[in-house]
Coordinates of C-alpha atoms and ligand atoms in Angstrom, one line a residue:
Chain A
M1 CA 81.4 91.5 -31.2
L2 CA 81.3 92.8 -34.7
P3 CA 82.2 91.1 -37.8
P4 CA 85.4 91.7 -39.8
I5 CA 83.2 93.5 -42.5
F6 CA 83.2 96.7 -39.9
G7 CA 86.7 96.7 -40.2
V8 CA 86.8 97.0 -43.9
L9 CA 84.1 99.5 -44.2
F10 CA 86.1 101.9 -41.4
D11 CA 89.6 101.5 -43.2
G12 CA 87.9 102.2 -46.8
F13 CA 85.9 105.4 -45.5
A14 CA 89.2 106.4 -43.9
Y15 CA 91.0 106.0 -46.9
G16 CA 87.8 107.8 -48.8
M17 CA 88.3 110.6 -46.8
L18 CA 91.6 110.7 -47.6
L19 CA 90.6 110.6 -51.4
F20 CA 88.1 113.2 -50.6
L21 CA 90.5 115.7 -49.2
L22 CA 92.6 115.2 -52.4
S23 CA 90.2 116.0 -55.0
V24 CA 87.5 118.3 -53.6
G25 CA 89.6 121.1 -55.1
Q26 CA 90.1 119.5 -58.5
S27 CA 86.4 119.1 -58.5
V28 CA 85.8 122.9 -57.8
T29 CA 88.5 124.2 -60.2
L30 CA 86.9 121.9 -62.9
G31 CA 83.4 122.1 -62.5
M32 CA 83.1 125.9 -61.2
M33 CA 86.1 127.4 -63.4
N34 CA 86.6 124.8 -66.2
F35 CA 90.3 124.6 -65.8
I36 CA 92.1 121.4 -66.0
N37 CA 94.1 121.4 -63.2
L38 CA 96.4 118.3 -63.6
A39 CA 99.1 119.4 -61.4
H40 CA 96.6 119.4 -58.3
C41 CA 98.4 116.6 -56.9
S42 CA 101.4 118.3 -57.0
F43 CA 100.4 120.7 -54.7
A44 CA 99.3 117.8 -52.5
M45 CA 102.4 116.3 -52.8
L46 CA 104.1 119.8 -51.8
G47 CA 101.8 119.7 -48.5
G48 CA 103.2 116.2 -47.6
Y49 CA 107.0 116.9 -48.2
V50 CA 106.5 120.3 -46.1
T51 CA 105.1 118.4 -43.2
V52 CA 108.1 115.8 -43.3
L53 CA 110.3 118.6 -43.1
L54 CA 108.6 120.6 -40.3
V55 CA 107.8 117.0 -38.6
N56 CA 111.1 115.0 -39.0
R57 CA 114.0 117.8 -39.5
Y58 CA 112.7 120.8 -37.4
G59 CA 110.2 118.6 -34.7
W60 CA 107.3 120.2 -35.2
P61 CA 104.1 118.7 -33.6
F62 CA 102.2 117.0 -36.4
F63 CA 99.0 118.7 -35.8
A64 CA 100.9 121.8 -36.0
A65 CA 102.6 120.9 -39.4
L66 CA 99.0 120.5 -40.8
P67 CA 97.8 124.1 -41.4
I68 CA 101.7 124.8 -42.5
A69 CA 100.9 122.3 -45.1
F70 CA 97.8 123.6 -46.2
L71 CA 99.2 127.2 -46.4
A72 CA 102.1 126.3 -48.3
A73 CA 100.0 124.4 -50.9
A74 CA 97.3 127.4 -50.9
L75 CA 100.3 129.9 -51.5
A76 CA 102.5 128.0 -54.3
S77 CA 99.1 127.4 -56.2
V78 CA 98.2 131.4 -55.9
A79 CA 101.6 132.0 -57.4
F80 CA 101.0 129.6 -60.1
E81 CA 97.6 131.0 -61.1
R82 CA 98.7 134.6 -60.9
T83 CA 101.8 133.7 -63.1
L84 CA 100.7 130.8 -65.5
Y85 CA 97.1 129.5 -65.1
R86 CA 95.7 132.7 -65.8
R87 CA 96.6 133.1 -69.1
L88 CA 95.3 129.6 -69.9
Y89 CA 91.6 130.2 -68.6
R90 CA 90.3 130.9 -71.8
A91 CA 92.6 128.4 -74.0
S92 CA 92.2 125.1 -75.0
D93 CA 91.9 122.1 -73.0
L94 CA 94.8 120.8 -74.7
D95 CA 97.0 123.9 -73.7
Q96 CA 95.3 123.0 -70.0
V97 CA 96.5 119.9 -70.1
L98 CA 100.1 120.0 -71.2
L99 CA 100.8 123.3 -69.2
T100 CA 100.0 121.2 -65.9
I101 CA 101.0 117.9 -66.9
G102 CA 104.1 119.9 -67.4
I103 CA 104.3 120.9 -64.2
T104 CA 103.4 118.0 -62.4
F105 CA 106.6 116.3 -64.2
I106 CA 108.7 119.1 -63.2
S107 CA 107.5 118.6 -59.5
V108 CA 108.3 115.0 -59.6
A109 CA 111.7 115.8 -60.7
A110 CA 112.3 118.3 -58.3
A111 CA 110.9 116.2 -55.3
A112 CA 113.3 113.3 -56.2
Y113 CA 116.2 115.9 -56.6
I114 CA 115.8 117.3 -53.4
F115 CA 114.2 114.3 -51.0
T116 CA 115.2 111.2 -53.3
T117 CA 113.1 109.1 -54.6
A118 CA 112.8 107.0 -51.1
Q119 CA 109.5 106.5 -49.3
Q120 CA 109.6 109.4 -46.2
P121 CA 108.9 107.9 -43.1
L122 CA 107.1 110.2 -40.8
Q123 CA 107.7 110.2 -36.9
L124 CA 104.4 110.1 -35.3
P125 CA 103.8 110.2 -31.6
A126 CA 102.7 107.2 -29.9
Y127 CA 99.6 108.0 -29.2
L128 CA 98.4 108.6 -32.9
R129 CA 99.7 105.4 -33.6
G130 CA 97.6 103.3 -31.2
S131 CA 94.0 102.2 -31.7
L132 CA 90.9 102.1 -29.9
S133 CA 89.1 98.8 -29.2
F134 CA 85.3 98.8 -29.5
M135 CA 83.2 95.9 -29.4
G136 CA 86.0 93.5 -30.4
L137 CA 87.6 95.6 -33.3
D138 CA 90.5 97.6 -33.4
F139 CA 89.8 101.2 -34.7
A140 CA 93.0 103.1 -35.7
V141 CA 93.5 106.2 -33.8
Y142 CA 94.9 108.1 -36.8
R143 CA 92.0 106.9 -39.0
L144 CA 89.6 108.1 -36.6
I145 CA 91.4 111.4 -36.5
L146 CA 91.3 111.4 -40.3
I147 CA 87.8 111.2 -40.8
G148 CA 86.7 113.7 -38.1
I149 CA 89.1 116.3 -39.8
A150 CA 87.6 115.5 -43.3
L151 CA 84.0 115.5 -41.9
A152 CA 84.3 118.9 -40.3
I153 CA 85.9 120.1 -43.6
T154 CA 83.0 119.1 -45.5
A155 CA 80.3 120.6 -43.0
L156 CA 82.5 123.9 -43.5
L157 CA 82.8 123.8 -47.0
V158 CA 79.2 123.2 -47.8
A159 CA 78.6 126.0 -44.9
C160 CA 80.3 128.4 -46.6
L161 CA 79.2 127.6 -50.2
E162 CA 75.7 127.3 -49.3
Y163 CA 74.7 130.0 -46.4
T164 CA 77.5 132.9 -46.8
R165 CA 77.7 135.8 -49.2
F166 CA 80.7 134.6 -50.5
G167 CA 79.5 131.2 -51.4
A168 CA 76.5 132.9 -53.2
K169 CA 79.1 135.0 -55.3
I170 CA 80.8 132.0 -56.5
R171 CA 77.6 130.3 -57.3
A172 CA 76.6 133.2 -59.2
A173 CA 80.0 133.3 -61.1
V174 CA 79.2 129.8 -62.0
D175 CA 75.5 130.1 -63.0
N176 CA 76.3 133.3 -65.1
E177 CA 79.7 135.0 -65.4
R178 CA 79.3 138.0 -67.2
M179 CA 76.1 138.7 -65.3
A180 CA 78.1 138.4 -62.1
R181 CA 80.8 140.9 -63.3
G182 CA 78.2 143.4 -64.0
L183 CA 76.6 143.3 -60.7
G184 CA 80.4 144.3 -59.7
I185 CA 81.7 140.9 -58.4
D186 CA 85.5 140.0 -58.8
V187 CA 84.7 137.1 -60.5
D188 CA 88.7 136.3 -61.3
R189 CA 89.1 137.2 -57.7
A190 CA 86.5 135.0 -56.5
F191 CA 87.8 131.9 -58.3
A192 CA 91.7 133.0 -57.2
L193 CA 90.4 132.4 -53.7
T194 CA 88.5 129.1 -54.5
F195 CA 91.3 128.1 -56.4
A196 CA 93.8 128.3 -53.4
L197 CA 91.5 126.8 -50.9
G198 CA 90.9 123.7 -52.9
S199 CA 94.7 123.6 -53.4
G200 CA 95.4 123.9 -49.7
L201 CA 93.1 121.3 -49.1
A202 CA 94.8 119.1 -51.4
G203 CA 98.3 119.9 -49.1
L204 CA 96.1 118.9 -46.2
G205 CA 95.2 115.9 -47.7
G206 CA 98.7 115.2 -48.8
A207 CA 100.1 115.8 -45.2
L208 CA 97.5 113.6 -44.0
A209 CA 98.1 110.7 -46.4
I210 CA 102.0 109.8 -45.6
E211 CA 100.6 108.0 -43.0
I212 CA 98.1 106.2 -45.0
V213 CA 100.0 105.3 -47.9
G214 CA 103.5 106.7 -48.1
L215 CA 105.2 109.7 -49.8
D216 CA 107.6 109.5 -52.6
P217 CA 107.7 111.7 -55.7
S218 CA 105.2 109.5 -57.7
F219 CA 102.6 110.6 -55.6
A220 CA 102.0 113.7 -57.7
F221 CA 101.1 110.8 -60.9
T222 CA 99.8 108.0 -58.6
Y223 CA 97.0 110.2 -56.8
L224 CA 96.2 112.1 -59.8
V225 CA 94.6 109.1 -61.1
Y226 CA 92.6 108.4 -57.9
V227 CA 91.5 112.3 -57.8
L228 CA 90.4 112.1 -61.4
I229 CA 88.2 109.2 -60.8
V230 CA 86.8 110.9 -57.6
V231 CA 85.9 114.0 -59.8
S232 CA 84.5 111.9 -62.6
V233 CA 82.2 109.8 -60.5
G234 CA 81.1 112.5 -58.2
G235 CA 80.1 114.9 -60.6
L236 CA 82.1 118.1 -61.6
G237 CA 81.7 121.2 -58.9
S238 CA 79.9 119.0 -56.6
I239 CA 81.2 119.0 -52.8
G240 CA 78.5 116.3 -52.1
G241 CA 79.3 114.4 -55.2
S242 CA 83.0 114.4 -54.7
F243 CA 82.3 113.1 -51.0
A244 CA 79.8 110.4 -51.9
A245 CA 82.6 109.3 -55.0
A246 CA 85.4 109.2 -52.3
A247 CA 83.5 107.5 -49.9
V248 CA 82.3 104.4 -52.4
L249 CA 85.6 104.5 -54.3
G250 CA 87.8 104.2 -50.9
I251 CA 85.5 101.5 -49.5
S252 CA 85.5 99.5 -52.7
D253 CA 89.4 99.7 -52.9
I254 CA 90.0 98.3 -49.5
A255 CA 87.4 95.6 -49.8
G256 CA 88.2 94.7 -52.9
K257 CA 92.2 94.2 -51.5
Y258 CA 90.6 92.6 -48.6
Y259 CA 88.4 90.0 -49.9
V260 CA 89.1 89.7 -53.8
P261 CA 93.1 89.7 -53.5
Q262 CA 93.7 88.5 -57.3
L263 CA 91.7 91.7 -58.2
G264 CA 93.2 93.8 -55.8
A265 CA 93.7 97.3 -56.9
F266 CA 91.8 96.9 -59.9
L267 CA 88.2 96.9 -58.6
I268 CA 88.1 100.4 -58.0
Y269 CA 88.3 101.0 -61.9
L270 CA 85.6 98.7 -62.5
V271 CA 83.6 100.3 -59.9
M272 CA 84.0 103.6 -61.7
V273 CA 83.3 102.1 -65.0
G274 CA 80.0 100.7 -63.6
L275 CA 78.9 104.0 -61.7
L276 CA 79.5 106.1 -64.9
M277 CA 77.5 103.8 -66.9
W278 CA 75.1 104.1 -64.6
R279 CA 75.2 107.9 -64.5
P280 CA 77.4 109.4 -67.1
A281 CA 77.5 113.1 -65.4
G282 CA 78.7 111.4 -62.3
L283 CA 76.5 111.0 -59.2
F284 CA 75.7 114.4 -58.8
G285 CA 76.7 116.0 -61.8
K286 CA 74.6 118.2 -63.8
R287 CA 76.5 117.7 -66.9
Chain B
M1 CA 80.4 171.6 -62.1
A2 CA 77.9 170.4 -64.9
E3 CA 80.3 167.3 -65.0
P4 CA 78.1 164.9 -66.9
L5 CA 77.7 161.5 -64.9
L6 CA 78.6 159.6 -68.1
S7 CA 79.6 160.7 -71.5
L8 CA 80.6 158.7 -74.6
R9 CA 82.7 160.5 -76.8
K10 CA 82.8 159.2 -80.9
V11 CA 82.3 155.4 -79.5
T12 CA 83.0 152.8 -82.0
A13 CA 82.6 149.2 -80.9
G14 CA 81.5 145.7 -81.6
Y15 CA 82.0 141.7 -80.7
G16 CA 85.5 140.5 -82.2
E17 CA 86.1 141.7 -85.6
A18 CA 82.5 142.9 -86.0
V19 CA 81.6 146.5 -85.5
V20 CA 78.2 147.4 -84.5
L21 CA 78.6 150.9 -82.9
H22 CA 79.7 153.6 -85.0
D23 CA 80.8 156.9 -83.4
V24 CA 78.1 157.2 -80.6
S25 CA 78.4 160.3 -78.7
L26 CA 75.8 161.0 -75.6
E27 CA 75.7 162.3 -72.6
V28 CA 73.7 161.7 -69.1
P29 CA 73.6 164.0 -66.5
E30 CA 73.0 163.2 -62.5
N31 CA 69.5 162.3 -61.9
G32 CA 69.1 162.3 -65.8
S33 CA 66.9 160.1 -68.3
L34 CA 67.5 158.7 -71.6
A35 CA 65.4 157.1 -74.0
V36 CA 67.6 154.8 -76.2
L37 CA 64.9 153.9 -79.3
G38 CA 65.2 152.1 -82.6
R39 CA 64.4 148.9 -84.5
N40 CA 65.7 145.7 -83.8
G41 CA 69.1 144.5 -84.2
V42 CA 70.1 148.6 -84.6
G43 CA 72.6 148.1 -81.8
K44 CA 70.6 149.4 -78.8
T45 CA 72.0 146.2 -76.3
T46 CA 75.3 146.6 -77.7
L47 CA 75.4 150.3 -76.5
L48 CA 74.5 149.3 -72.9
L49 CA 77.1 146.3 -73.3
T50 CA 79.7 148.8 -74.3
I51 CA 78.9 151.1 -71.3
M52 CA 79.1 148.0 -69.2
G53 CA 82.5 147.3 -70.7
F54 CA 81.5 143.7 -72.4
T55 CA 82.2 144.6 -76.0
H56 CA 85.4 145.4 -77.9
L57 CA 86.0 148.8 -77.8
R58 CA 87.6 150.5 -81.0
G59 CA 87.4 153.7 -81.0
G60 CA 86.6 156.6 -78.9
S61 CA 86.0 156.9 -75.2
L62 CA 83.7 156.6 -72.3
A63 CA 83.9 158.9 -69.4
W64 CA 82.2 158.8 -65.5
R65 CA 81.9 161.6 -63.7
G66 CA 84.7 163.3 -66.0
R67 CA 87.2 160.2 -65.5
D68 CA 87.7 157.7 -68.4
I69 CA 86.7 154.4 -67.8
S70 CA 87.1 153.1 -71.5
R71 CA 89.7 150.5 -70.2
L72 CA 87.8 149.9 -66.8
P73 CA 86.7 146.2 -66.4
P74 CA 83.2 145.5 -65.9
H75 CA 83.0 144.8 -62.6
R76 CA 84.8 148.0 -61.3
R77 CA 82.5 150.1 -63.7
A78 CA 79.3 148.3 -61.8
A79 CA 81.0 148.9 -58.3
G80 CA 81.6 152.4 -59.4
G81 CA 77.6 153.1 -59.5
I82 CA 76.2 151.5 -63.2
G83 CA 73.5 149.1 -62.3
W84 CA 72.7 146.7 -65.4
V85 CA 69.2 145.1 -66.1
A86 CA 70.0 143.1 -69.1
Q87 CA 67.4 142.3 -71.9
E88 CA 67.3 138.4 -71.1
R89 CA 66.9 139.4 -67.4
E90 CA 69.7 136.6 -66.2
I91 CA 68.6 135.8 -63.0
F92 CA 71.4 133.2 -61.3
P93 CA 69.1 130.2 -61.8
S94 CA 70.6 128.4 -58.6
L95 CA 70.2 131.2 -55.9
S96 CA 66.8 131.9 -54.2
V97 CA 65.3 135.5 -54.8
E98 CA 67.0 136.9 -51.6
E99 CA 70.4 135.4 -52.7
N100 CA 70.2 136.9 -56.1
L101 CA 69.3 140.5 -54.3
I102 CA 72.4 140.0 -51.5
V103 CA 75.0 139.1 -54.0
A104 CA 74.5 142.5 -55.5
S105 CA 74.2 144.4 -52.6
R106 CA 76.6 147.2 -51.9
P107 CA 76.2 150.1 -49.0
G108 CA 73.7 152.6 -50.1
A109 CA 69.8 153.7 -49.7
W110 CA 68.3 150.6 -51.6
T111 CA 68.6 148.0 -49.0
L112 CA 66.5 144.8 -48.8
A113 CA 64.0 146.1 -47.0
M114 CA 63.6 148.9 -49.2
T115 CA 63.8 147.0 -52.2
Y116 CA 61.1 144.6 -51.2
K117 CA 58.9 147.8 -50.2
L118 CA 59.3 148.7 -53.7
F119 CA 58.5 144.9 -55.0
P120 CA 56.1 143.1 -52.5
R121 CA 56.2 140.4 -54.7
L122 CA 59.5 139.4 -54.5
A123 CA 59.6 139.5 -50.5
E124 CA 56.9 136.5 -51.0
R125 CA 59.0 134.8 -52.8
R126 CA 62.3 135.4 -51.0
R127 CA 63.0 131.8 -50.8
N128 CA 61.9 130.5 -54.3
M129 CA 64.8 129.6 -56.4
G130 CA 65.5 132.2 -59.3
H131 CA 64.4 129.6 -62.1
Q132 CA 61.0 129.1 -60.5
L133 CA 59.8 132.7 -61.4
S134 CA 57.8 134.3 -63.9
G135 CA 58.9 136.4 -66.4
G136 CA 57.3 139.5 -64.8
E137 CA 59.0 138.4 -61.4
Q138 CA 62.2 137.7 -63.2
Q139 CA 62.2 141.3 -64.4
M140 CA 61.1 142.7 -60.9
L141 CA 64.1 140.6 -59.4
A142 CA 66.2 142.0 -62.4
I143 CA 65.4 145.7 -61.6
A144 CA 65.9 145.0 -57.8
R145 CA 69.4 143.4 -58.0
A146 CA 70.4 146.3 -59.8
L147 CA 69.0 148.6 -57.5
M148 CA 70.9 146.4 -54.5
T149 CA 74.3 148.0 -56.1
N150 CA 72.9 151.3 -55.5
P151 CA 73.4 152.8 -58.6
A152 CA 74.0 156.4 -59.8
L153 CA 73.1 155.4 -63.2
M154 CA 71.0 152.2 -64.4
L155 CA 70.5 150.5 -67.8
L156 CA 67.7 148.6 -68.6
D157 CA 67.3 146.7 -71.5
E158 CA 63.6 146.3 -72.7
P159 CA 62.2 146.1 -69.5
F160 CA 58.9 145.6 -70.3
E161 CA 59.4 143.2 -73.4
G162 CA 56.9 140.1 -73.5
L163 CA 55.2 141.2 -70.4
A164 CA 51.4 141.5 -69.6
P165 CA 49.8 144.9 -69.7
V166 CA 49.0 144.9 -65.6
I167 CA 52.6 143.7 -65.1
V168 CA 54.0 146.5 -67.1
E169 CA 52.1 148.7 -65.4
E170 CA 53.3 147.6 -61.9
L171 CA 57.0 148.2 -63.7
V172 CA 56.5 151.6 -64.6
A173 CA 54.8 152.5 -61.0
A174 CA 58.1 151.2 -59.7
I175 CA 60.6 152.9 -62.1
K176 CA 58.8 156.5 -61.2
T177 CA 58.7 155.9 -57.7
M178 CA 62.7 154.7 -57.9
L179 CA 63.3 157.8 -60.0
A180 CA 61.2 160.3 -57.9
G181 CA 64.1 159.4 -55.4
G182 CA 65.7 162.2 -57.1
S183 CA 69.4 160.2 -57.1
I184 CA 69.5 158.0 -59.7
A185 CA 69.8 158.4 -63.7
I186 CA 68.4 156.0 -66.2
V187 CA 69.1 154.9 -70.0
L188 CA 65.8 153.2 -71.0
V189 CA 66.3 151.2 -74.2
E190 CA 62.1 150.3 -75.0
Q191 CA 60.5 149.2 -77.9
H192 CA 57.2 150.4 -76.1
T193 CA 58.2 153.8 -77.5
D194 CA 55.0 155.6 -75.9
I195 CA 56.5 154.4 -72.1
A196 CA 59.9 154.9 -72.8
L197 CA 59.1 158.8 -73.9
E198 CA 57.0 159.3 -71.2
L199 CA 59.5 158.0 -68.3
T200 CA 62.3 160.0 -69.8
S201 CA 63.2 163.7 -70.5
E202 CA 66.0 163.2 -73.2
A203 CA 65.9 160.6 -76.3
V204 CA 68.3 159.3 -79.2
V205 CA 67.3 157.1 -81.7
L206 CA 69.7 154.4 -83.2
E207 CA 69.9 153.1 -86.7
R208 CA 72.2 150.6 -88.1
G209 CA 74.7 151.5 -85.1
A210 CA 74.6 155.1 -85.3
V211 CA 72.8 158.2 -83.6
A212 CA 69.9 158.9 -86.4
H213 CA 67.9 161.4 -84.2
R214 CA 68.1 163.2 -80.9
A215 CA 65.3 165.2 -79.3
A216 CA 63.7 166.3 -75.7
S217 CA 61.2 163.2 -75.2
K218 CA 58.0 165.2 -75.0
D219 CA 59.0 166.5 -78.5
L220 CA 59.8 163.6 -79.9
Q221 CA 56.5 162.1 -78.8
K222 CA 54.8 164.5 -81.2
D223 CA 57.2 163.9 -83.7
L224 CA 55.2 161.3 -85.5
P225 CA 56.7 161.0 -88.7
T226 CA 60.1 160.4 -87.3
L227 CA 59.1 157.8 -84.9
D228 CA 57.4 156.3 -87.8
R229 CA 60.5 156.4 -90.1
L230 CA 62.9 155.3 -87.5
V231 CA 61.1 153.1 -85.1
G232 CA 58.0 152.1 -87.0
L233 CA 55.1 152.4 -85.6
R234 CA 54.1 150.6 -82.3
V235 CA 53.0 154.3 -81.2
A236 CA 49.8 154.7 -83.3
T237 CA 48.4 151.3 -82.2
S238 CA 49.4 151.2 -78.3
T239 CA 47.3 153.1 -75.9
Ligands
LIG301 N1 77.7 138.6 -79.4 C1 77.6 139.3 -80.9 N2 78.6 138.7 -81.7 C2 78.3 139.1 -83.2 N3 77.1 139.8 -83.3 C3 76.2 140.5 -82.6 C4 76.3 139.8 -81.2 N4 75.1 140.7 -80.4 C5 74.6 141.1 -81.3 N5 75.3 141.2 -82.7 C6 74.6 142.0 -83.6 O1 75.0 143.3 -83.4 C7 73.9 144.2 -84.0 C8 73.0 144.8 -83.0 O2 72.6 143.7 -82.2 P1 71.6 144.3 -80.5 O3 72.6 145.5 -79.7 O4 71.7 143.3 -80.0 O5 70.5 144.8 -81.1 P2 69.1 145.3 -80.5 O6 69.3 145.6 -78.9 O7 69.2 147.0 -80.9 O8 68.1 144.8 -81.3 C9 72.9 142.9 -84.9 O9 73.3 143.2 -86.1 C10 73.7 141.7 -84.2 O10 73.2 140.7 -85.0
LIG302 MG1 68.5 144.2 -77.4

């Protein structure tokens, strides 16, 4: 028999993996490109609404909708990067914040206009709603799958960054942008691709989040806060850092709600403050 | 047919509002070699940065094999065949030696194997990270990395600066091997006037951002009064 703490750890870790998917792109754009994209969770929200539309209205299988959620967010981010973000790469932090927070407000209003402010129900097939019993505890199938997807993506990202030529080019451009250009690396293109990849993962996270936390237009702001916590605790630009921070914060959030309900959702902020006092640059941060 | 590989016509350039180079004109033919001499701060590095496209071009034009490249961004100039070895070497610290080479590589005669053959020490240290190298090894890596782009023109910014004489000898030998292949031109910025003139056929001397003197390298080697006046004499003291 497993004590209930394992159930709390499991739920917390699953929630952490969701936070990881939502935030890894933000960490990369902030850490590598020094661009403050507060509209990151609007791309996540887009992924969520695309999934709701495809599954509920057009009857797509949930798993077929996930890649489309990824693509929709990635493509939308490229469109914004090309037309708006690119102009502000060398602008002040304040300019970047104002532009992207404005985009977030617009996305929230647009979502409310098109989909109303109601929570979107997602009709999942029965097998995804079930759970597996193991040593007296029930593990939700959906959360198991969520963890599996997040682990696979982490492995893929790390492998891509550490062991491919494209990954080495990204690291070179982060180390020394001028030298990278001087050797013929198209730094703008590499960054645009990275940005699209990060936004696509947020879109995937938005799709996977519906079943766990629901979806309404406030998503773009609510989860922006969590994403920024994960990014600052994990350390800018560090995939491993985002992963560790998301896991720790997910577990402490769920554990807090379970064991000290009076503190409720507040515990996650205490954990953040504690971790940042211990390591101001974040768990894996360099600066 | 005698289209120069690179030509600068009345180039005026600098950083932001500051103008450093004034009306600089020069040509480098295919497989040519040009020494760029001059005291500290006269604009030698700025000249190379301008050829790469990293400075603010205010007047004049640059052409590559007859095509105007004045507005071409740096990465396209590099892809077009200009290899750059920066004065500060600028090795990527979080990449291994081998990754430093691989990120730069483009198809051509200079493969990883060929480059390691030229610099066997780099092969020994291939798994080391960029920031773990000695100054001499960093310089070898900077040259090797530029070679991996298979350039038609290599810009070398004081490659022997601050290195022990044995390392300098090793690098000179490597550069000679590289030139002996007969498919690469160089622009060599150097304070070691004697070595620079020995490695090149033509030379220009800069003073306050302008070309103050031009000569064949072997003539300038003997022209001690000019060297003394424009470069200051390292010539007499070094071998
Ligand atoms: N990034 C920069 N911004 C403004 N001025 C610069 C910059 N880099 C160099 N300079 C100035 O340009 C002049 C030429 O410098 P440089 O080209 O580095 O000379 P050299 O390589 O011949 O020693 C110097 O007066 C230097 O102060
Ligand atoms: Mg210099």
